Coordinates of C-alpha atoms and ligand atoms in Angstrom, one line a residue:
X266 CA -33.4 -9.0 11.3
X267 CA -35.0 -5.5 11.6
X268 CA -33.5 -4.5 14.5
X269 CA -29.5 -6.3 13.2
X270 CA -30.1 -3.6 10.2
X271 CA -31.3 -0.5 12.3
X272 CA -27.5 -1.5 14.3
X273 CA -25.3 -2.0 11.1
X274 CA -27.3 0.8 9.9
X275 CA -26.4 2.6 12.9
X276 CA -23.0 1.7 12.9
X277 CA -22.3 2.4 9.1
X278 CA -23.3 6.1 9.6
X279 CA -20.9 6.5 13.5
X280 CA -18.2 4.9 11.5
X281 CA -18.8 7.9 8.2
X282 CA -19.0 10.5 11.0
X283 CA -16.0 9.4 12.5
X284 CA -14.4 9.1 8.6
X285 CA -15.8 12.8 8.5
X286 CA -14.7 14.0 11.5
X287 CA -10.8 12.4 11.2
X288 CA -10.8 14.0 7.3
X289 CA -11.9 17.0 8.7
X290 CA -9.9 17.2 11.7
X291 CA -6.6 14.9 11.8
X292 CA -4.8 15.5 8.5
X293 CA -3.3 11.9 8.8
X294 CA -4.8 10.3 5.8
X295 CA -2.3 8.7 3.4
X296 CA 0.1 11.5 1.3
X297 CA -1.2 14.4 3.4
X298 CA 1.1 16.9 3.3
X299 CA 2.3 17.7 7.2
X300 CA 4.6 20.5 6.5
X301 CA 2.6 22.1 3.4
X302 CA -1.0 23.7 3.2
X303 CA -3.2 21.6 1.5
X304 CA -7.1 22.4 1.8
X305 CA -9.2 19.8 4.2
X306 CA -11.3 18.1 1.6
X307 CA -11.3 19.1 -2.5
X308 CA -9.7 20.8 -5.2
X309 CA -7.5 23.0 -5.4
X310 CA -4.6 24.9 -7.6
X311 CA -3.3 28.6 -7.7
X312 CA -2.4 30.4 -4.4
X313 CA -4.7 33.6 -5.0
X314 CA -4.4 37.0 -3.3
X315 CA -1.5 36.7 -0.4
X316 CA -1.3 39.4 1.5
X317 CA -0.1 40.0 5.3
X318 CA -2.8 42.3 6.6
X319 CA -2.8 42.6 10.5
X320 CA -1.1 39.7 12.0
X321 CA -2.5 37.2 10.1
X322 CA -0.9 36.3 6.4
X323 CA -3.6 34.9 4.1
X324 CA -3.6 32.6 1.6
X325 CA -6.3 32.4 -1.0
X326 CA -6.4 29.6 -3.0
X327 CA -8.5 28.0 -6.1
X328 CA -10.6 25.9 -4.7
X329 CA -13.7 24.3 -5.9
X330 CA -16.0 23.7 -3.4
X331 CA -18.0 20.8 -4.5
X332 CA -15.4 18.3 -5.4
X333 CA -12.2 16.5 -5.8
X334 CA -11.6 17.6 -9.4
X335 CA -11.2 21.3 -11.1
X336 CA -14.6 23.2 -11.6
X337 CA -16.7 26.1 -9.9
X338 CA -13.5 28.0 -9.3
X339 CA -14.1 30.1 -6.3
X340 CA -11.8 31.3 -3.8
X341 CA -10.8 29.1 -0.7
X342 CA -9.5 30.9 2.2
X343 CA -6.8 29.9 4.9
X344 CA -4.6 32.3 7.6
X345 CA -1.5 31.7 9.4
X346 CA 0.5 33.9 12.0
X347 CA 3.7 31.9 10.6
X348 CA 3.5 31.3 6.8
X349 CA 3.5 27.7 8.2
X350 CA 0.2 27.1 10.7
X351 CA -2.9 27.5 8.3
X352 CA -6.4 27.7 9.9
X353 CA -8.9 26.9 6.7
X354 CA -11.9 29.3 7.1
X355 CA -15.0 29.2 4.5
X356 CA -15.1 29.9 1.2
X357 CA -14.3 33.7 0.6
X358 CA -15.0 34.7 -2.6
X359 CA -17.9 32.1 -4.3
X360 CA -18.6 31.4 -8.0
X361 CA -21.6 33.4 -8.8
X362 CA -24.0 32.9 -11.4
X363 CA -22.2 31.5 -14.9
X364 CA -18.8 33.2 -13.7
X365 CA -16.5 31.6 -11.8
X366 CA -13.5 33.7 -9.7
X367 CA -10.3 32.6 -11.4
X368 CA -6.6 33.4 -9.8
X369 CA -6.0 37.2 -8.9
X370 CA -4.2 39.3 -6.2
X371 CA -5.3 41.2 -2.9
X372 CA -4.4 44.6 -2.2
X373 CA -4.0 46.4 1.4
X374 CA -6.0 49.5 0.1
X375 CA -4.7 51.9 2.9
X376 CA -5.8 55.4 2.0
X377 CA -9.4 54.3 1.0
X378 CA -8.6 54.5 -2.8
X379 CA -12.0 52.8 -3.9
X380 CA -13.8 54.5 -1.4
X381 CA -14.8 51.2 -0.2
X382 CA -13.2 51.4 2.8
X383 CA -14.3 52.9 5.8
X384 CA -12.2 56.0 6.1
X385 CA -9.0 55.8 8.2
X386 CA -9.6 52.1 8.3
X387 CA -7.7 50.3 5.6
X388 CA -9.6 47.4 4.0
X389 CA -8.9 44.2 1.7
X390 CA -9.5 44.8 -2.0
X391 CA -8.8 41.7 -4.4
X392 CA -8.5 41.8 -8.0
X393 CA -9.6 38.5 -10.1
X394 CA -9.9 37.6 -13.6
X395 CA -13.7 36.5 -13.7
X396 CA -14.4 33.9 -16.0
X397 CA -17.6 33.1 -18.0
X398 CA -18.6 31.2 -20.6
X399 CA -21.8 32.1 -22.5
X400 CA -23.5 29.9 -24.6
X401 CA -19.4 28.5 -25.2
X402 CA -18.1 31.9 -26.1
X403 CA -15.1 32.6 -23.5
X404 CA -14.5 35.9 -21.5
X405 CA -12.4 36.6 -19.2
X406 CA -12.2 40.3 -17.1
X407 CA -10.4 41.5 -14.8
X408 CA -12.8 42.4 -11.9
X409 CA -13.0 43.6 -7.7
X410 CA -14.1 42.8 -4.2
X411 CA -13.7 44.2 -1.1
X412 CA -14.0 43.0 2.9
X413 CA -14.3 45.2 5.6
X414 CA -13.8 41.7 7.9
X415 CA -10.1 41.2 7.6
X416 CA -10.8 38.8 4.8
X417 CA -13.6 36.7 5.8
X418 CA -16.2 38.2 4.1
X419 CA -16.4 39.8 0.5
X420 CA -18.8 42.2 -1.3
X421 CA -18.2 42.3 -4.9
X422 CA -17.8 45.8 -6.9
X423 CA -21.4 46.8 -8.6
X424 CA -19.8 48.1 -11.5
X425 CA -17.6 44.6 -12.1
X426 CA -15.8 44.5 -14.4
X427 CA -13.1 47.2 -14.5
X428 CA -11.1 45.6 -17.0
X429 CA -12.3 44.1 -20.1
X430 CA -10.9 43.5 -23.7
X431 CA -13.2 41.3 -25.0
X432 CA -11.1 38.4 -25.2
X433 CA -11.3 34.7 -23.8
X434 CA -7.8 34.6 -22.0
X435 CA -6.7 37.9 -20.7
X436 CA -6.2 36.9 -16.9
X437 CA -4.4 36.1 -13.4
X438 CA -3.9 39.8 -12.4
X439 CA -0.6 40.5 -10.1
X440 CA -1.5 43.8 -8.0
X441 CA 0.6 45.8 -5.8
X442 CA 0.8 49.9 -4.4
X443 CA 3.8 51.8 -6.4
X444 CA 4.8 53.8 -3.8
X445 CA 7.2 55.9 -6.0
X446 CA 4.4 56.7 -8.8
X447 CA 1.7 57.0 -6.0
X448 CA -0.4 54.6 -8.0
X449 CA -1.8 51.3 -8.4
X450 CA -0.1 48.6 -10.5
X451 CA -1.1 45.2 -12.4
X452 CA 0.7 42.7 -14.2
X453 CA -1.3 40.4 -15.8
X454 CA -1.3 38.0 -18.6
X455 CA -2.4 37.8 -22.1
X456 CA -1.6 33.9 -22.2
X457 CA -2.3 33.3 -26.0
X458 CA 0.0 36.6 -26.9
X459 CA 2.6 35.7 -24.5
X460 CA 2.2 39.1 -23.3
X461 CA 2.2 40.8 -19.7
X462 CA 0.8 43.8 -19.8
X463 CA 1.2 46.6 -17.3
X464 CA -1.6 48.9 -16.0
X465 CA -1.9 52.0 -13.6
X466 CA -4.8 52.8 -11.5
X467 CA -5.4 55.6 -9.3
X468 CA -8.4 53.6 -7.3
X469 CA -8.5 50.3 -8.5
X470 CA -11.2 50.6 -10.8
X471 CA -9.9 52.8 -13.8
X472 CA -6.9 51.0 -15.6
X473 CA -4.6 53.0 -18.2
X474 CA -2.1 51.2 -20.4
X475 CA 1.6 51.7 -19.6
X476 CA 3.2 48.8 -21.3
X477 CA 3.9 45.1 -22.4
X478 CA 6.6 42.8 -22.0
X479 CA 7.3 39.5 -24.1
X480 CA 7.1 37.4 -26.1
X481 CA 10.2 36.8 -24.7
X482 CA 12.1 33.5 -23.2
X483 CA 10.1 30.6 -23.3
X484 CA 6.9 31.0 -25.3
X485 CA 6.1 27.3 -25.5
X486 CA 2.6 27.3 -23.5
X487 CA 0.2 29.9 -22.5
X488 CA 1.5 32.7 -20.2
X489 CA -0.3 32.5 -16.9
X490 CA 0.0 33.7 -13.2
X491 CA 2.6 37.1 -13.6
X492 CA 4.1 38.2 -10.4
X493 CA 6.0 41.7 -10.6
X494 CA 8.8 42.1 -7.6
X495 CA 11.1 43.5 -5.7
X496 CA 13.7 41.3 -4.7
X497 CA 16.2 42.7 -2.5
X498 CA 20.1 42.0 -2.8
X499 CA 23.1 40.2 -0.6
X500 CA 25.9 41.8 0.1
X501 CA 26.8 45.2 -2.1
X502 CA 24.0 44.0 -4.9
X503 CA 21.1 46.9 -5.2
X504 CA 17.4 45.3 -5.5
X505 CA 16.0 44.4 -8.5
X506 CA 12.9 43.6 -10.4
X507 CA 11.6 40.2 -11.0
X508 CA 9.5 38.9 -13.4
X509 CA 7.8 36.1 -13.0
X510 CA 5.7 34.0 -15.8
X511 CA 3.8 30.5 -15.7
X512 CA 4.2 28.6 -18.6
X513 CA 2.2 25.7 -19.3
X514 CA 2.0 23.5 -21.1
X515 CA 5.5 23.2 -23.0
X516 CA 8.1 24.1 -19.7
X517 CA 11.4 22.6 -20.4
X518 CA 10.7 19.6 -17.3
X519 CA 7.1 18.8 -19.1
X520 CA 3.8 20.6 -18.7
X521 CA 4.0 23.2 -16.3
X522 CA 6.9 25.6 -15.4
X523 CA 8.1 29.1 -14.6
X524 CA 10.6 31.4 -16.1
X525 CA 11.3 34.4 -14.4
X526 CA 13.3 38.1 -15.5
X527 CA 15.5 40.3 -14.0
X528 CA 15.7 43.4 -14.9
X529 CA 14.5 47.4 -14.4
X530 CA 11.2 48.7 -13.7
X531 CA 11.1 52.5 -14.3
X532 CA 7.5 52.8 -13.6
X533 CA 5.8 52.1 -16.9
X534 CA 8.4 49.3 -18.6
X535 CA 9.7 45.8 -17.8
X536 CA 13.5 45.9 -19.3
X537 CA 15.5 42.7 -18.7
X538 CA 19.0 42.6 -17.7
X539 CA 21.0 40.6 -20.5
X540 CA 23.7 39.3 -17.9
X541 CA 24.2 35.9 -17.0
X542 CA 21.3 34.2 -14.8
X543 CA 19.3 37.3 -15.8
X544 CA 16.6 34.4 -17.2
X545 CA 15.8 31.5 -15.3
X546 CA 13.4 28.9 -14.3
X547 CA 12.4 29.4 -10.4
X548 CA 11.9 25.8 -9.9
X549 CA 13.5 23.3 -11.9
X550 CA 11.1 20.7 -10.8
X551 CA 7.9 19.8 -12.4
X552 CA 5.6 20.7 -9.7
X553 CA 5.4 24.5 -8.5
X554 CA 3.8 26.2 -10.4
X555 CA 1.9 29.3 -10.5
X556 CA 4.2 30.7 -7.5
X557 CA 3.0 34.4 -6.1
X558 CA 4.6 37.1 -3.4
X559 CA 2.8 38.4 -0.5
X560 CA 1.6 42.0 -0.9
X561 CA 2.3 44.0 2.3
X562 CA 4.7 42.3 4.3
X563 CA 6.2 44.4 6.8
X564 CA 9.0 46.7 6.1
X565 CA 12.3 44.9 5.7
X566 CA 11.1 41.6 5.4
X567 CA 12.1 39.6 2.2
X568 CA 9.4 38.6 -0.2
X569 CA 7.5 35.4 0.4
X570 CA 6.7 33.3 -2.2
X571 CA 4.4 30.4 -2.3
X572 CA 3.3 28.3 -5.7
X573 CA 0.7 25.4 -6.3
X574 CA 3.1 22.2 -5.8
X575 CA 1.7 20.7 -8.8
X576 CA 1.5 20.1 -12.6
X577 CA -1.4 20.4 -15.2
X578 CA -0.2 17.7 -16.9
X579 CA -1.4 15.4 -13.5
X580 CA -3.2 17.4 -11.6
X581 CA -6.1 16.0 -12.1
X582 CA -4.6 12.3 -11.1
X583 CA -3.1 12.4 -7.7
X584 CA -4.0 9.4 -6.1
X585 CA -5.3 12.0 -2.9
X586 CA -8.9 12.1 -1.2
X587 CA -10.7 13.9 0.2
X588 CA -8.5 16.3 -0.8
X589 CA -6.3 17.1 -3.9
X590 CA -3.7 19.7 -4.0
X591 CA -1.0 21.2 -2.3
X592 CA 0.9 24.4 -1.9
X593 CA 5.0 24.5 -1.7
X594 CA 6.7 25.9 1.4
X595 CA 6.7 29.4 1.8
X596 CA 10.1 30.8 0.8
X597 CA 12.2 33.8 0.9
X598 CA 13.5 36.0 -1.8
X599 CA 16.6 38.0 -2.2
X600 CA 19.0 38.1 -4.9
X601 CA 22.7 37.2 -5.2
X602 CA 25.4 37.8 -8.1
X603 CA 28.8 36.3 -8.1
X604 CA 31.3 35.2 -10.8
X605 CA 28.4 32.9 -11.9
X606 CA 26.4 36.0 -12.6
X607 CA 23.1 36.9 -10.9
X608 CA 20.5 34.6 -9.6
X609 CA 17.4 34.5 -7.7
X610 CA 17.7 32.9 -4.0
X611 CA 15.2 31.0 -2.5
X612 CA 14.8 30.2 1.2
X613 CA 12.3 28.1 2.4
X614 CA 10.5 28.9 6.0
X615 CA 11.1 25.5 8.1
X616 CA 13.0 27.0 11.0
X617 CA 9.4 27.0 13.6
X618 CA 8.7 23.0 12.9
X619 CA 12.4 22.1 13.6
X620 CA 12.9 19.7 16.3
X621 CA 15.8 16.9 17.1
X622 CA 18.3 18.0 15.4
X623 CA 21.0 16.0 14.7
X624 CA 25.0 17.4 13.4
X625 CA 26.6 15.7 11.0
X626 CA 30.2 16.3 11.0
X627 CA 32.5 15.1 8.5
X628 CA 30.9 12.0 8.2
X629 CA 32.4 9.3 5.5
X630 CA 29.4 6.7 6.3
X631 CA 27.2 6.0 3.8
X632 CA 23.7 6.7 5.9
X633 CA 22.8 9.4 7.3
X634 CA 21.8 8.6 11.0
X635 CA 18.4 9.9 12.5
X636 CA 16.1 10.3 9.7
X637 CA 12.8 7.8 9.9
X638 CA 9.7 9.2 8.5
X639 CA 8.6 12.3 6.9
X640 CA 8.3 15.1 7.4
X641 CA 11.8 15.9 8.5
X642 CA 14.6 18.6 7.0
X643 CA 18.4 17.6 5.7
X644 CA 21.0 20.4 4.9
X645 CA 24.2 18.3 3.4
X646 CA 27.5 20.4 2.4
X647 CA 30.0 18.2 0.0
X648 CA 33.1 20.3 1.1
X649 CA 35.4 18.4 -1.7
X650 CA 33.4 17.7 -4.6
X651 CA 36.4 16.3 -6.4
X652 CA 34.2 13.2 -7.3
X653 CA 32.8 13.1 -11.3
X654 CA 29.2 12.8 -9.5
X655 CA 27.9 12.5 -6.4
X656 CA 24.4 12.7 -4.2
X657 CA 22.2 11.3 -1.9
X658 CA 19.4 9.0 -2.4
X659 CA 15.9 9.1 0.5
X660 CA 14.7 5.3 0.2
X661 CA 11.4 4.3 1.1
X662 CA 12.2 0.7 0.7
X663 CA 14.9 -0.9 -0.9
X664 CA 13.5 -1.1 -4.3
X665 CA 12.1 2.6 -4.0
X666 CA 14.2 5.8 -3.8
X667 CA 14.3 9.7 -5.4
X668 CA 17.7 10.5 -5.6
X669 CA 18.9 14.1 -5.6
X670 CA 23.0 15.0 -7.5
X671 CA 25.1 16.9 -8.7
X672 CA 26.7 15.6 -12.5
X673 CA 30.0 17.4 -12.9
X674 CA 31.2 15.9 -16.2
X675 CA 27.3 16.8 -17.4
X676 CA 27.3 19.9 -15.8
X677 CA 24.1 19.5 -14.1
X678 CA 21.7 19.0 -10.7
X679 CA 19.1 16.0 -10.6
X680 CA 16.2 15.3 -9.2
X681 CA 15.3 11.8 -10.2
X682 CA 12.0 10.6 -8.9
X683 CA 11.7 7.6 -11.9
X684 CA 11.6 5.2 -8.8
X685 CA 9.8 6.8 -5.8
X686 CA 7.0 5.2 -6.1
X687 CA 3.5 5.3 -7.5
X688 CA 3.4 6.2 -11.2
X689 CA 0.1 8.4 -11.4
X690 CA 0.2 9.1 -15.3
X691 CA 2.5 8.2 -18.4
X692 CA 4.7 11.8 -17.6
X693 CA 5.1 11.4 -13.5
X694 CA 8.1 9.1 -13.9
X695 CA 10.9 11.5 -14.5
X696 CA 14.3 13.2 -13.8
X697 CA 14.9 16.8 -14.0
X698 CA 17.8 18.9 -14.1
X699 CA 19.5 22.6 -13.7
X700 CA 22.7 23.9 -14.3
X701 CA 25.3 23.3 -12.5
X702 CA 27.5 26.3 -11.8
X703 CA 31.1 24.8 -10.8
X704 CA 32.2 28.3 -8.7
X705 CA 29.1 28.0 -6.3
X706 CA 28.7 25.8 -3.5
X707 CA 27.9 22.1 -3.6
X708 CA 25.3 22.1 -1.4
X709 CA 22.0 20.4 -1.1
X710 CA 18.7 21.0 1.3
X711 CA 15.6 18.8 1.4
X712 CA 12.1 19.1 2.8
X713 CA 10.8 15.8 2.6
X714 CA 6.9 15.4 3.2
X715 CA 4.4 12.8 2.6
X716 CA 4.1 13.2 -0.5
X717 CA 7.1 15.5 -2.0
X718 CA 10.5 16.6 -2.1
X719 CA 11.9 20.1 -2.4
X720 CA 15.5 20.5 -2.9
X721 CA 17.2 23.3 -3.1
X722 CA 20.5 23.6 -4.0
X723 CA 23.6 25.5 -4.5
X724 CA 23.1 28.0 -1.7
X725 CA 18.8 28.2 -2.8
X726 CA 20.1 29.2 -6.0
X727 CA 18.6 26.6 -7.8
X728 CA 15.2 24.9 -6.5
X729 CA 13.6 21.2 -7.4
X730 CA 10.0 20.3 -6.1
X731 CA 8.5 17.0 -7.0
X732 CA 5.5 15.1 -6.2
X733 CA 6.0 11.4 -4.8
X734 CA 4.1 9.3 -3.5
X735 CA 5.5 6.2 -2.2
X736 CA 4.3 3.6 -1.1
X737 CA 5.9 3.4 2.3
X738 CA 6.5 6.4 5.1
X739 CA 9.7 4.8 6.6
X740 CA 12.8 6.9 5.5
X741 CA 16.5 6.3 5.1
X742 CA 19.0 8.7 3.4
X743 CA 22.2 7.6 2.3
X744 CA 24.9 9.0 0.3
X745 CA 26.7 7.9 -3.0
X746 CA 29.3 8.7 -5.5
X747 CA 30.4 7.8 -8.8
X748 CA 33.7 5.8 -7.0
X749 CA 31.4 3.9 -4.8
X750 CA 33.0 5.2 -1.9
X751 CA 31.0 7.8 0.3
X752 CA 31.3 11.4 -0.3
X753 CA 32.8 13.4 2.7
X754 CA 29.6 15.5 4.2
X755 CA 29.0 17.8 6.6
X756 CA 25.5 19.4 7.3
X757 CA 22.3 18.9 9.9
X758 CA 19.2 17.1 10.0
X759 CA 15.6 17.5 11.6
X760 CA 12.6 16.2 12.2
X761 CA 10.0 18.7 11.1
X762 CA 6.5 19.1 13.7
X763 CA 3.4 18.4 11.7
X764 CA 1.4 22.0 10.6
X765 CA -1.4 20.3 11.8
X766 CA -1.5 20.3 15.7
Ligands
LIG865 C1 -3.2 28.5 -13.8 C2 -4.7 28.8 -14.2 C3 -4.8 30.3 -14.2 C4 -6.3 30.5 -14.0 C5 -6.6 29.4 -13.0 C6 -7.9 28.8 -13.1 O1 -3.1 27.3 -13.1 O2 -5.0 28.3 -15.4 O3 -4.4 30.9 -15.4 O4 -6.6 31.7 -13.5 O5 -5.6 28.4 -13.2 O6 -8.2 27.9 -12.1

């Protein structure tokens, strides 16, 4: 009897190392993301502090540690050499004490501005809003750390914090070099206000006042996560400024959203543009949110942005483990105007996991050939959209499918996810829309992974990222139109290599 428990015994704790070992190592559990970052085991939510700093991008991330749920926020840490292949390293910047190390930005500090650098070697500095909570009174400051490891390991500033106003939710600080003022730069949030409000800094640690922007737009939630931008333009459009704001709760798709500006940036002041598409949503899903750029790409590259594929209003509910979280694709900015107006582009980074591709030309069959499990890529072009409304649906089974459309008597783009699949909470089921605008391409692009679908549509000009998770992994795509009868299609597909080699 002894010796049949000392086996099962035996066996029960091979069988949890093995359980460890494939969590840790095979990323094939059910609804893990195989063309998105999500963290090996635990929580996580904001990307924190991207920066590109010596071959390696790096993506910080909320991350707590100790469990599958949010709590002892701390920064988790993950590099790539592609945007796509992430190599999770330990934790970089730890909770400490009662404060934890809420969402922030990292700076390439290149001229050794806060002298913690080692001179004529430029070193990582990141900015975070620390957040305690003493005896249930609420502050949040804006505070520094540096490495002098490429990231892996962190000293925090002695004299922390450098930016304080006293107040429980003053946070999320966006930082970046102004080359033309020769000076730093931070955008960050007073959520309650609906205020961003732009500092200077000669070295990081002294902050003067320049300006704030809002209320404006949408002021239904708190203002979180600002991301002050570049973004460069097609064709003969100069490069603009881009403002982007979390909202959450109260975004027009439920919960969590964000709006972003276009507009001027003279150095001290945020003025938006009043043209057409001048205000938008970046994602007209429900889950990205909290979307940043990557400080210091290399000249000439577009800005990268990647957001927390997620919402607060079921975050905490996704039927995941060990992990829970995700991060969108990566994807590249620049900005377009046409008789539409102006509009933000977005462009996700797929091309490296590509693999049998498949044409479609001018096909008037209903299913799309070649598609079978996630994660693959679809690009569909609807060269005579003459039909009221059209789309194409990505089935799971027969009784389960997220169909994506366009509505030209409502004017709008879907994303209708009501029957993917698993219902996690009362406000998961749901279909979201954009505006349609009639003189721009009907077009339509899908990254389909385990558990989500981005679309973008309309040339990137609009973009939809929902959660699924359904309850089978065997795919079929097929079109459909308001007629009945097949719309005419042109486009590509792929399978898409796991991240996770
Ligand atoms: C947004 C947010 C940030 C904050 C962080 C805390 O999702 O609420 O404003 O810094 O999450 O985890």
């Amino acid at each position: 009897m002894a010796f049949f428990r000392l086996n099962t015994s035996l066996a029960a704790c091979a069988f949890s190392l093995l359980l460890t070992l494939t969590a840790q190592t095979a990323y094939q559990e059910r609804y893990r993301p195989q063309v998105h970052f999500s963290p090996r085991k635990h929580w996580t939510n904001d990307p924190n502090g991207l920066v590109y700093f010596k071959g390696e991008y790096h993506l910080f991330f909320q991350f707590n540690p100790f469990g599958d749920q949010w709590g002892h926020m701390s920064w988790g840490h993950a590099v790539s050499h592609d945007l796509l292949h992430w190599r999770q390293l330990p934790v970089a910047i730890a909770e400490m004490g009662n404060e934890m190390v809420f969402t922030g930005s990292v700076a390439v500090d290149r001229g050794n501005t806060t002298g913690f650098c080692v001179t004529g070697k430029p070193c990582l500095v990141a900015v975070y809003t620390g957040h305690r909570n003493v005896a249930g009174e609420v502050r949040q400051t804006q505070n520094l750390a540096y490495s002098l490891d490429q990231g892996r390991t962190w000293t925090r500033y002695a004299a922390n914090p450098v930016l304080d106003l006293h107040m429980a939710d003053f946070r999320d600080p966006s930082v970046s070099w102004d080359e033309r003022e020769g000076h730093w730069l931070m955008a960050v949030s007073l959520p309650k206000e609906h205020k961003v409000r732009f500092y200077a800094s000669p070295d990081l640690k002294t902050w003067t006042q320049l300006s704030d922007f809002g209320p404006a737009g949408d002021v239904d939630g708190d203002w979180e996560c600002p991301d002050l931008l570049r973004v460069p333009g097609e064709k003969q459009t100069p490069e603009l400024w881009m403002l982007k704001i979390g909202l959450n709760p109260g975004a027009p798709q439920g919960g969590s959203g964000e709006q972003y500006f276009l507009g001027g940036f003279d150095g001290k002041r945020f003025v938006p543009f009043t043209q057409p598409g001048s205000h938008g949503w970046t994602n007209y899903g429900k889950d990205d949110y909290c979307a940043i750029s990557f400080n210091n790409l290399p000249r000439g590259q577009q800005p990268v942005l990647i957001g927390w594929m997620n919402n607060w209003q079921y975050a905490s509910k996704l039927p995941t483990s060990p992990w829970r979280g995700q991060m969108s694709i990566p994807r590249r900015l620049s900005i377009i105007e046409d008789s539409e107006g102006l509009r933000v582009r977005q462009q996700p980074i797929t091309a490296p996991l590509r693999t049998a591709h498949r044409a479609i030309r001018q096909s008037e069959a209903t299913q799309i050939p070649g598609i079978h499990k996630a994660p693959f890529e679809v690009d569909l072009h609807f060269p005579h959209a003459s039909e009221s409304s059209f789309g194409v649906r990505v089935y799971t089974d027969e009784e389960h499918w997220t169909e994506i459309g366009f509505d030209r008597d409502k004017r709008e783009i879907y994303l209708d996810r009501r029957h993917s699949g698993k219902a996690i909470s009362q406000e998961f089921p749901s279909r979201t829309t954009a505006p349609l605008a009639q003189n721009r391409d009907y077009d339509i692009r899908l990254i389909v992974d385990r558990s989500s679908i981005e679309a973008f549509a309309q040339n990137g000009t609009i973009a939809m990222t929902h959660l699924i998770f359904p309850w089978s992994q065997r795919n079929r795509l097929k079109l459909f139109s308001a007629s009945g009868k097949p719309p005419a299609v042109t486009g590509d597909t792929w399978e898409l290599r796991s991240i996770w080699r």
